[in-house]
Tab-separated table of C-alpha atoms in Angstrom:
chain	number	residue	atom	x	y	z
A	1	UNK	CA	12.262	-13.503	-5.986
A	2	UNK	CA	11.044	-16.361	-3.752
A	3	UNK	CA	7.108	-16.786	-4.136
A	4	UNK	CA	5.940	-19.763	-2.241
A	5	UNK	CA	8.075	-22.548	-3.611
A	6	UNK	CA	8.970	-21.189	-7.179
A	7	UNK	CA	11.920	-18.434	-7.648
A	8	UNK	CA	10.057	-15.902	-10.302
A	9	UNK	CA	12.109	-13.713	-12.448
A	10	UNK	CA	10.533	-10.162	-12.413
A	11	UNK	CA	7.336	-10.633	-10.521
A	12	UNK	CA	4.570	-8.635	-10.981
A	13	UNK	CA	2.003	-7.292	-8.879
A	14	UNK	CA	0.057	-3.821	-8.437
A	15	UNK	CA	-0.062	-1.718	-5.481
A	16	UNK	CA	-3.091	-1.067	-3.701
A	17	UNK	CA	-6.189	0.043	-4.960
A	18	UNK	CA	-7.700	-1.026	-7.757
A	19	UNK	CA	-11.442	0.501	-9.267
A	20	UNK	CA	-15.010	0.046	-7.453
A	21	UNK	CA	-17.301	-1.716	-8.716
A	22	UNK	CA	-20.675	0.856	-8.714
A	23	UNK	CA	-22.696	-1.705	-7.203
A	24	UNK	CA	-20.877	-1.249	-3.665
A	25	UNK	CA	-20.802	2.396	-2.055
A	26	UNK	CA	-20.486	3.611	1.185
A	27	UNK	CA	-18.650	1.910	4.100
A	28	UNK	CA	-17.786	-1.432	4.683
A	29	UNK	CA	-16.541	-1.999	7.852
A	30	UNK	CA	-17.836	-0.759	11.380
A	31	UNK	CA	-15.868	1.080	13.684
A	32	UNK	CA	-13.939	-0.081	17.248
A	33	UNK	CA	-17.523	-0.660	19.059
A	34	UNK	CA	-19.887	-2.280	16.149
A	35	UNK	CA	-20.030	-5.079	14.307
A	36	UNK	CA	-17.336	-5.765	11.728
A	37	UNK	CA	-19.541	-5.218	8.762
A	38	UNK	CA	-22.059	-2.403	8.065
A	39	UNK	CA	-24.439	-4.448	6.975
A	40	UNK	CA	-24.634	-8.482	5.777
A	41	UNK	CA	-25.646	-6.882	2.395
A	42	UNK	CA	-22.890	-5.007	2.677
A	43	UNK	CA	-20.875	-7.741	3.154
A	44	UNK	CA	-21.842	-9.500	0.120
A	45	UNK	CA	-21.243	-6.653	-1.781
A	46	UNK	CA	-17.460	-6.110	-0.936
A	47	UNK	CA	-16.799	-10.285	-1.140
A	48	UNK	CA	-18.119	-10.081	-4.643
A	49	UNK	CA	-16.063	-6.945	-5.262
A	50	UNK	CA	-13.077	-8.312	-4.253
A	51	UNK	CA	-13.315	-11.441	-6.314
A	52	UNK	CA	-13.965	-9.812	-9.067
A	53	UNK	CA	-10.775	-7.555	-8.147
A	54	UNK	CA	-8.793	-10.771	-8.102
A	55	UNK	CA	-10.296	-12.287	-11.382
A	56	UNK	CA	-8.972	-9.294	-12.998
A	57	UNK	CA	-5.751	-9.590	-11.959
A	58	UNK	CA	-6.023	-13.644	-12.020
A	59	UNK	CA	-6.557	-12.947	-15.876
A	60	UNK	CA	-3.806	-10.583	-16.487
A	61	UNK	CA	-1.609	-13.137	-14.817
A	62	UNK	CA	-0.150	-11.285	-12.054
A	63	UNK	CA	2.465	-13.000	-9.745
A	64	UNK	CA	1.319	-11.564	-6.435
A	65	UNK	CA	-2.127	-10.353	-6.106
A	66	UNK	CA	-3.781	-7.635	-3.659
A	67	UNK	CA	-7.232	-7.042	-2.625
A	68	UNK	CA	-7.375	-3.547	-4.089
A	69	UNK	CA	-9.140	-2.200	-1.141
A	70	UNK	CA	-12.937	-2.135	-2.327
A	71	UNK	CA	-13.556	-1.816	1.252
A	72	UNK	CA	-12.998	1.289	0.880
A	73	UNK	CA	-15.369	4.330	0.333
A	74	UNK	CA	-14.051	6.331	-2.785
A	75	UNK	CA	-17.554	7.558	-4.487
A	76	UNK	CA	-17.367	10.843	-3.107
A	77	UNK	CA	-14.950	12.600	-5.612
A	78	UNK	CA	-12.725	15.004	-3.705
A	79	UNK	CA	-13.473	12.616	-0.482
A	80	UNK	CA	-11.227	9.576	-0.896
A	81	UNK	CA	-8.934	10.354	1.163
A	82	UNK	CA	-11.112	9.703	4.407
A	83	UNK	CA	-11.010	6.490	4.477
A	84	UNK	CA	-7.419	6.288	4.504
A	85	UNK	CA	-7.414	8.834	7.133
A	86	UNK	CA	-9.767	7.368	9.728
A	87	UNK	CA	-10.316	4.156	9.174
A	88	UNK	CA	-7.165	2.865	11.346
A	89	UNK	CA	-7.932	5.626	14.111
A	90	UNK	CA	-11.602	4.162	14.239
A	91	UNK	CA	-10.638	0.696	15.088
A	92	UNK	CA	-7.978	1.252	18.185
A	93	UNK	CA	-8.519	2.119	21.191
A	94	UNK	CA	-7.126	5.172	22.313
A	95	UNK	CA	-8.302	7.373	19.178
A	96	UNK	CA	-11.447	9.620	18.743
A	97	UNK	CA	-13.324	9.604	15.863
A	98	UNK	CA	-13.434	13.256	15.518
A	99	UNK	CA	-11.122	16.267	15.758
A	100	UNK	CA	-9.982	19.372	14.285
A	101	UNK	CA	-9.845	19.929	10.484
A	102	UNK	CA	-6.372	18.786	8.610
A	103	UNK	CA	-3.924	21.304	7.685
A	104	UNK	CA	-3.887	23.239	4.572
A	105	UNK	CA	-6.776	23.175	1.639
A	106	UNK	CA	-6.453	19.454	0.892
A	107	UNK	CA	-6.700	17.963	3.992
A	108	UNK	CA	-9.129	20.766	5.690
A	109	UNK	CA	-12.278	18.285	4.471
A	110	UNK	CA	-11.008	15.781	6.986
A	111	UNK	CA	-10.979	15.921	10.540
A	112	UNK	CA	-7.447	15.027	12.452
A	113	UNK	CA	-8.318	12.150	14.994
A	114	UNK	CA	-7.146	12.798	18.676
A	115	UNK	CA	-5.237	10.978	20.125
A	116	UNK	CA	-6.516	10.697	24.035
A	117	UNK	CA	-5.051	7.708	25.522
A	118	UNK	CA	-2.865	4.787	25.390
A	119	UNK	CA	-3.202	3.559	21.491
A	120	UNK	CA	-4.282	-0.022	22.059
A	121	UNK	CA	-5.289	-2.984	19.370
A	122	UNK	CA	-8.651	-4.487	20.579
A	123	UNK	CA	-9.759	-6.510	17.554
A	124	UNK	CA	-8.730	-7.038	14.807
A	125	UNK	CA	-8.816	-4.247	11.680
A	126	UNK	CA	-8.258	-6.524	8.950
A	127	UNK	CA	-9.482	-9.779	9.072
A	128	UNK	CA	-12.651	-9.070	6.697
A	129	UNK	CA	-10.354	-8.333	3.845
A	130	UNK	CA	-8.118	-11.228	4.516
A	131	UNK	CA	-10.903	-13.662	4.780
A	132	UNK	CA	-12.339	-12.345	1.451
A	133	UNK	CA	-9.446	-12.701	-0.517
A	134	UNK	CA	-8.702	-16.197	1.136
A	135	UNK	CA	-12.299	-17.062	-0.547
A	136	UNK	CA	-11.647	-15.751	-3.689
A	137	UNK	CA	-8.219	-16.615	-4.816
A	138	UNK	CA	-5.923	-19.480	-4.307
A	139	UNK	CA	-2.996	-17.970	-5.654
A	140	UNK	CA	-0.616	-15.570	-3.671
A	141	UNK	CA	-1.669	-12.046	-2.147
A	142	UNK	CA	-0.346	-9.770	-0.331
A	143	UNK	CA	-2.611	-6.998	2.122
A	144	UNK	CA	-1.345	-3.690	2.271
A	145	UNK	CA	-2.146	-1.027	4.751
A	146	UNK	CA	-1.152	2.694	6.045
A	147	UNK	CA	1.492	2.272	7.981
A	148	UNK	CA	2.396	4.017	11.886
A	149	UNK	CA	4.984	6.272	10.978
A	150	UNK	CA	2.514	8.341	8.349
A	151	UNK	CA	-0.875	7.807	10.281
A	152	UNK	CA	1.393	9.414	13.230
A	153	UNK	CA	1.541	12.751	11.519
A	154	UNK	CA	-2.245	12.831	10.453
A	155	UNK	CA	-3.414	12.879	13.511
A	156	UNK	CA	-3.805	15.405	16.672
A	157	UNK	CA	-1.948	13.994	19.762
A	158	UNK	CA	-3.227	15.007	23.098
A	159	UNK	CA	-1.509	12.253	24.725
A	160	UNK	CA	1.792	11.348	24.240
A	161	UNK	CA	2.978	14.752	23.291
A	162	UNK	CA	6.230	13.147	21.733
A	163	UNK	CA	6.348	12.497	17.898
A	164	UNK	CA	8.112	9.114	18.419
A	165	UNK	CA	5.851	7.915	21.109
A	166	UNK	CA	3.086	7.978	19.401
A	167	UNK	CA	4.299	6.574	16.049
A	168	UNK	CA	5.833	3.793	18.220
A	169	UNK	CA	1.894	3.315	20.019
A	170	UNK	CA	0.804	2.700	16.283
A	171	UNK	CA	3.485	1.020	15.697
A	172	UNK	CA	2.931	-1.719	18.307
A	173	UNK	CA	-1.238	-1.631	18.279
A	174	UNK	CA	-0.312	-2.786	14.481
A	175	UNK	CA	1.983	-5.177	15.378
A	176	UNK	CA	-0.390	-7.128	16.699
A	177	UNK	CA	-2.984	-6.994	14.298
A	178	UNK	CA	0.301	-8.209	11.527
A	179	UNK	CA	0.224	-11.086	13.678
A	180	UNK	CA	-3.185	-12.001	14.004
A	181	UNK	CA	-3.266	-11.875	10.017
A	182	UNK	CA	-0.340	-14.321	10.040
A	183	UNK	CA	-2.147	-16.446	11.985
A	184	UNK	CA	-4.898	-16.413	9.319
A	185	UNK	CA	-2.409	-17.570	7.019
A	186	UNK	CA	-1.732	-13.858	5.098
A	187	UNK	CA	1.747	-14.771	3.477
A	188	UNK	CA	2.526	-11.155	2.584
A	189	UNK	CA	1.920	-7.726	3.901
A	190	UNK	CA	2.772	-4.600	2.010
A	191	UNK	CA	3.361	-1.139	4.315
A	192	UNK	CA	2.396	2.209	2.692
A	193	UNK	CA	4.139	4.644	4.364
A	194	UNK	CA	5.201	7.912	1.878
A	195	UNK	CA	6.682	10.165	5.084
A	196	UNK	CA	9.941	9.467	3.858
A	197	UNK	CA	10.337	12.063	0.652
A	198	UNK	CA	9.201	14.898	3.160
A	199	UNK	CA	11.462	13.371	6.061
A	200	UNK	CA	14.339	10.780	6.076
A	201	UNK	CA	14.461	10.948	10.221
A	202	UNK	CA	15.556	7.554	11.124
A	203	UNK	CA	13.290	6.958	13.748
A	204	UNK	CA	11.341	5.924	11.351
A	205	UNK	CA	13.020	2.432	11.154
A	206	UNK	CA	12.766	2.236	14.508
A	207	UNK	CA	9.312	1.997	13.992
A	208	UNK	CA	9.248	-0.479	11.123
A	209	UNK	CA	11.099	-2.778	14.113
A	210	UNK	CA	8.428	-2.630	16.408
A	211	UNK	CA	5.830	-2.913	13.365
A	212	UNK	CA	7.403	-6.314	12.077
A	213	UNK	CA	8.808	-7.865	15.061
A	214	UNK	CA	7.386	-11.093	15.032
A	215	UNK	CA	6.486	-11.153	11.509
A	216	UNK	CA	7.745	-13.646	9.227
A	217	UNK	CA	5.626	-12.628	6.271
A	218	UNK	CA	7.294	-11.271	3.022
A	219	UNK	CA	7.418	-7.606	4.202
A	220	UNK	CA	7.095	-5.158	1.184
A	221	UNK	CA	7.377	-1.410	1.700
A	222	UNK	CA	5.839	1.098	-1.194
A	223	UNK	CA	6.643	4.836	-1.560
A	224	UNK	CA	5.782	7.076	-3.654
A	225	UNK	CA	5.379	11.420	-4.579
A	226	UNK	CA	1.648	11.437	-3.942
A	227	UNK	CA	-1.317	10.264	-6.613
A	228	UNK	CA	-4.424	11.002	-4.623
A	229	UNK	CA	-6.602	12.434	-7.767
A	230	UNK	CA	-3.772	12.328	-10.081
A	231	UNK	CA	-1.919	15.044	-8.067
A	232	UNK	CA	2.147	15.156	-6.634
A	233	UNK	CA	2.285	15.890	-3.567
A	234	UNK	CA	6.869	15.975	-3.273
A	235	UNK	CA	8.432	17.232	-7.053
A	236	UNK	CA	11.574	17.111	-5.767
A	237	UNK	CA	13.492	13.532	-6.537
A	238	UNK	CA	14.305	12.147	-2.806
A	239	UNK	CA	15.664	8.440	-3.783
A	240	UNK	CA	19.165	9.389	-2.763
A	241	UNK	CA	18.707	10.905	0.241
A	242	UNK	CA	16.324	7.854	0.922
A	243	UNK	CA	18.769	5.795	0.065
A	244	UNK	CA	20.003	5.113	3.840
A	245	UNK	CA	16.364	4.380	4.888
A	246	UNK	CA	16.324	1.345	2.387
A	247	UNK	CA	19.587	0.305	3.973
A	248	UNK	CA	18.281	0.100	7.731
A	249	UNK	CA	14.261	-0.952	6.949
A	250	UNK	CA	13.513	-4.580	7.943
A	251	UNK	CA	11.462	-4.896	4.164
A	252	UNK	CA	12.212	-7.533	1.998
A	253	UNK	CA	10.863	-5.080	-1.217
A	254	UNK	CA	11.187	-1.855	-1.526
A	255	UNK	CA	9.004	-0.092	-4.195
A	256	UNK	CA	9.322	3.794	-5.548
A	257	UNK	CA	7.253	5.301	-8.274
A	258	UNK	CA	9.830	5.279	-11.162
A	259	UNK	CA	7.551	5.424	-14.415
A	260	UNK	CA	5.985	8.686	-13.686
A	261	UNK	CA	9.227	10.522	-13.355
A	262	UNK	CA	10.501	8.730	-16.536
A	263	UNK	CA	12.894	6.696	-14.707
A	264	UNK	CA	15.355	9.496	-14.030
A	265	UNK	CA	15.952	8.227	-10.042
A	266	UNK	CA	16.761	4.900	-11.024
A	267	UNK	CA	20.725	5.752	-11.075
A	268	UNK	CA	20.149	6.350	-7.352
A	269	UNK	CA	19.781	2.601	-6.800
A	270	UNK	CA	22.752	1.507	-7.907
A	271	UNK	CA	23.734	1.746	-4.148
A	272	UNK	CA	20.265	-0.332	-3.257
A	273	UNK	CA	21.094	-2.856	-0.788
A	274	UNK	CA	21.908	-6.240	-2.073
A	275	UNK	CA	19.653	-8.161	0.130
A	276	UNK	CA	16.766	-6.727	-0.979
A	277	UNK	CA	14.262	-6.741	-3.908
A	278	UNK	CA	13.518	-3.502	-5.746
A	279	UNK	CA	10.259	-2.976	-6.929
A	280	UNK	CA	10.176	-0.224	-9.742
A	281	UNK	CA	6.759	1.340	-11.315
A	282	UNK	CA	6.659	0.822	-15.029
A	283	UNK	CA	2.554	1.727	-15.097
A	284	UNK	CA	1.546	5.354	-14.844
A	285	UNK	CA	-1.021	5.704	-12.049
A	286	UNK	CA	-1.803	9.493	-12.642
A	287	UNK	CA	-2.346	8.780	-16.048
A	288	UNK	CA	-5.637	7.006	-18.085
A	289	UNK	CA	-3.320	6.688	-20.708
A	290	UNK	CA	-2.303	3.234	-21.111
A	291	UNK	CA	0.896	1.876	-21.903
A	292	UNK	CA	2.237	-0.116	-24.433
A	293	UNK	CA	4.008	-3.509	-23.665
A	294	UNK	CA	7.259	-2.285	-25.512
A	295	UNK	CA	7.165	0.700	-22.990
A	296	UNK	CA	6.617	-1.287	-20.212
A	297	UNK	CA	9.790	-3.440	-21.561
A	298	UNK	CA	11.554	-0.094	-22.070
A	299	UNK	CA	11.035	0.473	-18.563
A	300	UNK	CA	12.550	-2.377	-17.167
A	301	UNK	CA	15.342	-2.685	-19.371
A	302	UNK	CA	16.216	0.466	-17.081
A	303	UNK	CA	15.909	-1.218	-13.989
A	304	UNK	CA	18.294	-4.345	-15.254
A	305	UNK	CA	20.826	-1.648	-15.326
A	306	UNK	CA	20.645	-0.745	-11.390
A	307	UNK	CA	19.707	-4.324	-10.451
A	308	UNK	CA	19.649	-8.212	-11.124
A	309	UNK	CA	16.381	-9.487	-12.650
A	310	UNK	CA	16.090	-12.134	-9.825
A	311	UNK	CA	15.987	-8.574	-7.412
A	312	UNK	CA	13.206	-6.977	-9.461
A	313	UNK	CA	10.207	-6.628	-8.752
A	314	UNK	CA	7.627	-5.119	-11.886
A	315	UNK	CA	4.342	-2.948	-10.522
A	316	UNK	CA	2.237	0.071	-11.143
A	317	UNK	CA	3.782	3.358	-9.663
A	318	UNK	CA	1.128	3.290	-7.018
A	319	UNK	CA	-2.845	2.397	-6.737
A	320	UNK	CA	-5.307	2.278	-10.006
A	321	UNK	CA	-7.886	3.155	-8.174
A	322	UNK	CA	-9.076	6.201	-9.925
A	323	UNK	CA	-9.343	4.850	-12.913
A	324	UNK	CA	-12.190	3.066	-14.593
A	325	UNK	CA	-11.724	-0.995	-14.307
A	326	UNK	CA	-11.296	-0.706	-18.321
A	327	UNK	CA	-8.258	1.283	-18.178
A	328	UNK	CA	-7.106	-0.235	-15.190
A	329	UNK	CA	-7.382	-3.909	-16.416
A	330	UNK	CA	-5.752	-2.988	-19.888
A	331	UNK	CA	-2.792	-1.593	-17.934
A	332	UNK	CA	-2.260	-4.110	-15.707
A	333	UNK	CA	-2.130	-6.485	-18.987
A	334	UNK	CA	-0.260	-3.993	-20.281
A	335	UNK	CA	2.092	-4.390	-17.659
A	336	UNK	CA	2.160	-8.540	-17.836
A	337	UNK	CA	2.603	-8.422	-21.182
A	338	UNK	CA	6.000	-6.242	-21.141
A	339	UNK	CA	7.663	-7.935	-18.399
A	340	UNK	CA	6.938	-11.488	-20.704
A	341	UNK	CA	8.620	-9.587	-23.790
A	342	UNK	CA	11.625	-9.169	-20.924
A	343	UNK	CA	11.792	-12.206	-19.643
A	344	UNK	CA	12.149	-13.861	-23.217
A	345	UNK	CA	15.589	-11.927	-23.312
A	346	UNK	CA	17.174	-13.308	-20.003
């Protein structure tokens, strides 16, 4: 895979979130109308955080780093969710910040936005976190968000009244905040968007296009079966019937939680496109245990089967954010160390 200038066999990198330091709680970032920040100590708390984020990951030697959203309020246990629900809703223009209560018992604690006009970017959502990690780390990133085809189910549309519509008004509000981020200088942007196990409606894609059109950043895409407190939210194995998704998605990386499921999907890919990079998980994220580097090896000895090493990609199965920044940092070694055993056999 291409990374700057260099071709790297089997780069690494985690997914998302990555554990809170206890010194920084609560929220970060303001809302559509206030400032950016919360508060300048506030401010100085999540920089700090986030360089130490990348000095963990600058030490385990990662290939492509991530800012493993400490802007993020995750001290309430049972509660960390919210932030991932509202915090995109809170920052366009067209959204409410209240609404009814999600459906079913573990989304009841949070409220659905409405949606009650025209879904419009205003400023942008982003640019703290990009700035931070542009401070703290010289080496490649990427940023990763929740992307417009997911935050259009989790929300309660009073004004489009057409499930497409509105995932297209994210879609484009988004759009341009990927650009303004270019325009910082962000080199890679990763979408989180897990609708696909519970739906492989190709309108989806259609809203990738409007997402990235424009964007020249390396484009990564990450799925995976749920992990929100360790939990699976889709048993069922989907990669196959995903499989056409992949095909069709403007991403230059595609990632699926593999390890968890002991690699049993990774047959599926055999029919992965060939102008793409697979990114497989070989690091447990519902699990403290942590792995060995001969079982992270293990792991993508599998993968070599399905696909080329110079089109794959070595992360955790999803976020490590629920873990404590011991376990977390020992896995992501963990995970550093196996792909070196690897590469020493190519």
């Amino acid at each position: 895979m291409q990374i700057r200038d260099k071709e790297v066999l089997l780069p690494t990198s985690t997914v998302g979130a990555y554990p809170r330091p206890h010194w920084i709680q609560g929220r970060t970032f303001g809302s559509l109308n206030t400032p950016l920040y919360t508060s300048h100590a506030q401010r100085v708390a999540f920089e700090d955080a986030t360089t130490l984020c990348v000095r963990d990951q600058e030490i385990a030697d990662l290939d492509i780093l991530t800012d493993g959203h400490t802007y993020f309020e995750w001290e309430a246990p049972g509660f960390q969710l919210e932030p991932i629900f509202h915090y995109i809703t809170e920052m366009l223009g067209g959204c409410e910040p209240y609404g009814p209560p999600g459906e079913g018992e573990k989304y009841k604690p949070f409220y659905k936005s409405i949606i009650s006009g025209e879904i419009t970017w205003k400023r942008s959502l982003f640019e703290g976190v990009v700035a931070a990690m542009q401070r703290a780390t010289d080496r490649p990133f990427k940023f990763s968000f929740l992307g417009p085809a997911q935050q259009s189910v989790i929300v309660d549309d009073r004004y489009y009244n057409d499930p497409l519509k509105l995932a297209m008004g994210f879609a484009v509000a988004l759009n341009k905040e990927l650009l303004y981020l270019q325009d910082m200088g962000l080199e890679a942007v990763q979408l989180i968007d897990v609708l696909p196990p519970y739906t492989q409606d190709e309108w989806q894609i259609e809203v990738q296009q409007q997402l990235f059109d424009g964007v020249h950043m390396t484009k990564l895409w990450h799925i995976c079966y749920g992990s929100v407190d360790s939990q699976t939210d889709v048993w069922e194995n989907k990669a196959a019937e995903m499989m056409p998704l992949f095909h069709k998605s403007p991403a230059d990386l595609i990632h699926l939680e593999t390890c968890t499921r002991n690699y049993v999907e990774l047959p599926a890919f055999k029919e992965f496109p060939t102008d793409k990079v697979l990114g497989i998980g070989v690091i447990n994220a519902k699990s403290a245990q942590i792995e060995t580097p001969e079982q992270v090896a293990a792991g993508i000895r599998k993968g070599l089967e399905v696909v080329p090493p110079d089109r794959l990609a070595i992360m955790t199965d999803c976020g490590l954010g629920y873990f404590s920044r011991t376990v977390a940092f020992a896995k992501l070694k963990a995970m550093v160390q196996g792909v070196k055993i690897v590469r020493a056999e190519l």
